[in-house]
Amino acid sequence: MDAEPGVGRGATIAAPDVPKQAAGERAVSVLWSFGKCLGALLPVYLAGYFGFSISVVLFGLMIYMGWKHSRVEKIMRLKSAVYLLENEKGFTTESLFRAKRDLPPWISFPDVEKVEWLNKIVQQAWPFIGQYMEKLLVETIAPAIRASSIHLQTLSFTKVNIGDKAVKVVGVKAHTELDRRQVILDLYLSYAGDVEVNVEIKKYFCKAGVKGVQLHGKLRVILEPLIGDIPLVGAITMFFICRPKLDINWTGLTNLLDIPGLNAMSDTMIMDAIASYLVLPNRLTVPLVADLQVAQLRSPLPRGVVRIHLVEAEDLTAKDTVIKGLIDGKSDPYAVLRVGTQIFTSHHVDSNLNPQWREMYEVIVHEVPGQELEVEVFDKDPDQDDFLGRVKVDLDIVKKARVVDDWFNLKDVPSGSVHLRLEWLSLLSSGNRLSEVIQKNQNLTSKTTDPPSAAILAVYLDQAHDLPMRKGNKDPSPMVQVSIQDTTKESKTCYGTNSPVWGDAFTFFIQDPRKQEIDIQVKDDDRVLSLGSLTIPLTRFLSTPELTMDQWFQLENSGSASRIYVKIVLRILWLSDDATPTTPSPRPSASGSGMAQGGITSELNPMGPGGLAKPQPTRPQHTTPDPEFATEGVLRIHLVEAQNLIAKDNFMGGMVKGKSDPYVKIRVAGITYRSHTIKENLNPIWNELYEVILTQLPGQEIQFELFDKDIDQDDFLGRFKLSLRDIISAQFIDTWYTLNDVKSGRVHLLLEWLPKSSELSRLDQILQYQTQQSFQNKVVPSTAVLFVYVERAHGLPLKKNGKEPKAGVDVILKSVSHRTKVCERSTSPRWDEAFHFLVRDPRDEVLTLKLSNNWGQALGSLTLPLREVLNVQGLVLDHWFNLEGALPESQILLKVMLKLLDTQLAVCRRDADGDIAGDHVIPRWVPSHLDIRQRNAFSIAGENANTAGQVKLTIGYSIEESRLFITIHSCRGLASCSKDGADPYVTFILLPDKKSTTKRRTATKKRDLNPEFNERFDFDFTLEESIQRRLDLSVKNSVSFMSRERELIGKLQLDLDQIDLKAAVTQWYDLVADTN
C-alpha cells in the first residue's frame, strides 16, 4: 500500500524535468550555431589582422566545401543502400518493368514465340557449322582474297575457331495474314560469341584478328513462292529490316581499331558491308527450284512510298546553357530521318526550342509490317551534337490509315514533341491519273529543293549479249550506268566477258514521266571506254500494258548484234482521295518520355498527346486491295483418253496376257484429282474435265500418274509432268503425251489457260458452248471466276454480355465456302483478305457473307445475287454494303469482281453473210503447230506418218529495233540417217527472195537427233515486208561429198502472215519428211 503513493510521487516530481531538458537542448543548439558563425568569421578576422592575402581564405574555403560535398555524397550512398535493402522486393519489381526493352521479345510481345528447340538444334550442330566455316574461309575466301590483289598474295588464315557459343534465336514472329502465297518469319537474333579468327600476311609481317563478336538484330525470312511440290517453297529470301547492332573485339595489329574514333569507324565500315548485302533494300535470295525468276524475288516492286512532311517541333530541351546550367539557353535543332538505309537530314534552326522546318521527303517502303520511320532530333554544336530525343513510327499504321497527321512525343528526354504528316502513296499500274497527280504535286510547297514525285521507275538490269571487244580482241569488263536527270546509279562489274549477267535493280523517283528519259550507258570498268548506250523516253511506258517493258534492246554506238535485256517498270504514285487526314491534335502542354518504352509498337497516340480525343478520319468509300488481287487464272484440264497402256493383270505368272483397270491422278497446286476407273481396257476413254484456279508463279508443275486398280495394291502405269509456264505461253494445247518410266503408253489431253474478259456480250456465247458439252464426271464448265476482297466492317453489334465481338466472315458461293481470320475485339474489324470462286452461271448464283463472333453468335449477313454484278460497268462492285440482321449502321466494305472465262472453243461459226450458222460452236483457233512435247516414237492411226521430227522456233518482229528475228532453238525426234544417227544443221530462206541476203544456216551438231542450236537471225524488214514473207526451212544431215547418206531430214514451209509477229510466240513445228 505504501508503494503506490511513493510511485505516484516519484512520477509527479519527474514530469517537470522534460521541458527543462528540451529548453537546454535548444540553448545548446543556439550556442553551437553562434560558435560556427564565429568559427567561420575567425579566419577572415585573422587574415586581416595578420595581413594575409584573401586568396588564402578562398583556398581554405574551397577545401572545406570539397570535404563537405564528399561527405554528403557518402552519406547519401549509405542511405540509398539501406533503403534498397529495406525495399528490395518493390525496387526489383519496378526495375523489371523499366527494363522491358532488355527482355527477350517473346516476353515483351505475346505474338513472338520461343524457339528453344531450334536453339538446341543449332547448339548441337555448332561444331559442324564451325568446320564448314573453317573450310569456307581457308579453301574459298582466302584464295579469292589472294587473287584480288598482288599485295595480299601471302594472306592466310592461321586460326579459325567460331567458339562454343552458338547463335541464339530469342524469338520468332510469323506473318501469314499478308499473302497466302508466302510465309514471313521475323527472327530475333542474339549472338555473343567467343569466335577467334587470326589472319597473317607474311610479306608485311602483319598479324591481325578478331576475338569475340556481338550481333543483335531482327532478321526477316520470306518463304515464297509456296508451290504444290517438294520442297513446297520455291525460294528463301533473307534480310535485316534495320541495321543490326554490332560490336567487335579486335586483336593483334587491329588493336589500333579499338581507339575510340577508329573503333566506331571500323564498325561502321563493316556494317556498311553487311548492309550492302543483307539490309533492306538488299536481300539474299536462295532458289530451291529451277525456272525461278530470282531477280523478281531479290528485287521486288516496293510496297509503296511514304511522303514525310517534317513540319515542326515544340518544347525541346535547351542544351546551349551558360555557366554550367545556371543560365538557360537555347538549342540549334535539326532532325535526322531514317527508313532502312534511306537517311535524310533537315536544316538546323538557330537558337529555337520551337523550330519550324516545313520540309518534305519521300521514302520507298519495301516491307510492311516491319519497317519503321525513326526521327532523331539533335542540337547542332561545333564539336559534338547533343541528343534531343527520338521517335519511331510503324509504317504499317501509315499504310492502313493512308494519312497520319499528329504530334509525337520524343523519347529518352525530359520534354519535346515533333509534328509529322505521313502520307501513304499507292503504286498504280495505269497512267490514267498521271495528269491529276502532277496537278496535285504543283500545289505542294516545302523548303526542300526536290519537287514531289509523280512516279517511281524500277529498272531490272539482267544481261547483255555480244558486246564489242576491247583493243587486241580482249574481252571487256562491262558495267552499266543508269541515269535519270541528275541521278546516276552503277551496276556491279562483270570481269572478262562480252556477255555479262548483272542481275541488279535500281529505283528512281520521277517528277514528270512526260518530260524525262532514262539513259543507259554500258562501259568498260575504267568508265572511259563505251560499249554501247540506250536512251528511252519515259512517255513510251505510258502506252505499254502495265506500264512495263520487258525485252531485249538493241544498243546504240555498239556492235551490230549487241543487245541488252532490261525490265523497266513505271508506277504512278497515288494518294487515295478517300484518305482524309486527321486534324492534328493540339500541341502537348507537357511532354514526357513518350509512350511505350521499346519494342516494335508505334508511338502514335490515338488520343492525342494532350489526352483529348481527336476527330476520326472519314471512312474510305472504296477498298484498297493488294496489287496481286484478281491476278489468278483458271486452268482447264480435259482428260480425254489413253492408248497402248501396259497390261498389269496377267495370269499364270505372265504367260497369259490380261488387261488393266486404269485410272489417273492429277496433282496441281496441292490439289489431287482422280478419274474414274475403266475396267479391263488398255485404251481407256475417260472424257473428264477438271478446273483449278492458279497463281502465275514460276516453277509450278502439273503431275499426271496412271495406275491399275487392284484389290490389294494399285500397279503403276506411268507418269509425266507439264510446266504451267508452257501451258500459259501456248494458251491452248491439244496433244498426246508419252508416259515415262514404263515401256509404252500415252495420254491425250486438252489443256487451256482461260483468258479473262469483262465483255458481257460474250456471256451468252460461252453459256451456249457449255450446254453442248458433256463429260463423264458430270462437271459443267465454268463461265466465270469471282474474286471477293473483304476489307473491313463498321458498326457491328456488341456481344450479349456487352463486350466487343471477335468478328470473322464466312464467304459462301453454292457449296464452296471460305473463312477469314478472326479479328481482335472491335466493332470495326479489318480483315484485308481475298477469295475466289468458280461460277457456273452468274445469272442464277448468289454470294453470301455471314459475320459471327468467333464462329458463334451471328453479327449480320449479306446476300448478293451475282446478277447485280452483271448490271455494273466493268463487272465490279466496290463500296459499303448494309448488313442484314444487325444494327442499322452495320456495314461491310467489299470488292466483288467478276471475270468471264473466254474459252477459245466458244466462238460460233459464221456463214458467208456474217450470220451465225446454226448452233455449231467451233474452236476460235485450231493450232496445227502447238507444243507436242514428249510425243512417243511409235505411229498411231490417224497421225501423220510423214512426220520427220520437230523444230522449235521463235518468230517475231521487234517494233523497237524495226527488224524481223527468227530464233532456232532446237530439234527433237529427228530421223536417223545412219547407224551413228545424224549430224544435223538447219538452213532456211525467206521467200519469195531467193538471194543469199535472206539465206541463213546454223552450226552443225555431231551425232545428235535432239540438237540444241539457240541461234538468232535478224532481218532489216518493215512489218509489212515481214508479213509478205514465207519461211522455207530445212533440217539437213551434214555429209561428205562421196557419202551415200541421206542429206535432207525434214522440211517446213510457213507463211508469216499466219503468225502474230508482234507476240513472238515460241512454238514447236512438225517437219515433213522428203517424199522423193
Short mmCIF file of C-alpha atoms in Angstrom, two decimals, residues 9-26:
data_model
loop_
_atom_site.label_atom_id
_atom_site.label_comp_id
_atom_site.label_asym_id
_atom_site.label_seq_id
_atom_site.Cartn_x
_atom_site.Cartn_y
_atom_site.Cartn_z
CA ARG A 9 5.01 10.94 -6.04
CA GLY A 10 8.09 9.97 -7.99
CA ALA A 11 6.10 10.34 -11.17
CA THR A 12 4.82 13.77 -10.32
CA ILE A 13 8.31 15.02 -9.43
CA ALA A 14 9.96 13.67 -12.62
CA ALA A 15 7.42 15.16 -15.00
CA PRO A 16 8.70 18.77 -14.91
CA ASP A 17 12.23 17.66 -15.97
CA VAL A 18 11.12 17.08 -19.64
CA PRO A 19 10.61 20.70 -20.57
CA LYS A 20 13.81 21.62 -18.82
CA GLN A 21 15.81 19.17 -20.99
CA ALA A 22 14.15 20.44 -24.14
CA ALA A 23 14.96 24.03 -23.26
CA GLY A 24 18.55 23.07 -22.51
CA GLU A 25 18.95 21.34 -25.87
CA ARG A 26 17.59 24.39 -27.67
#
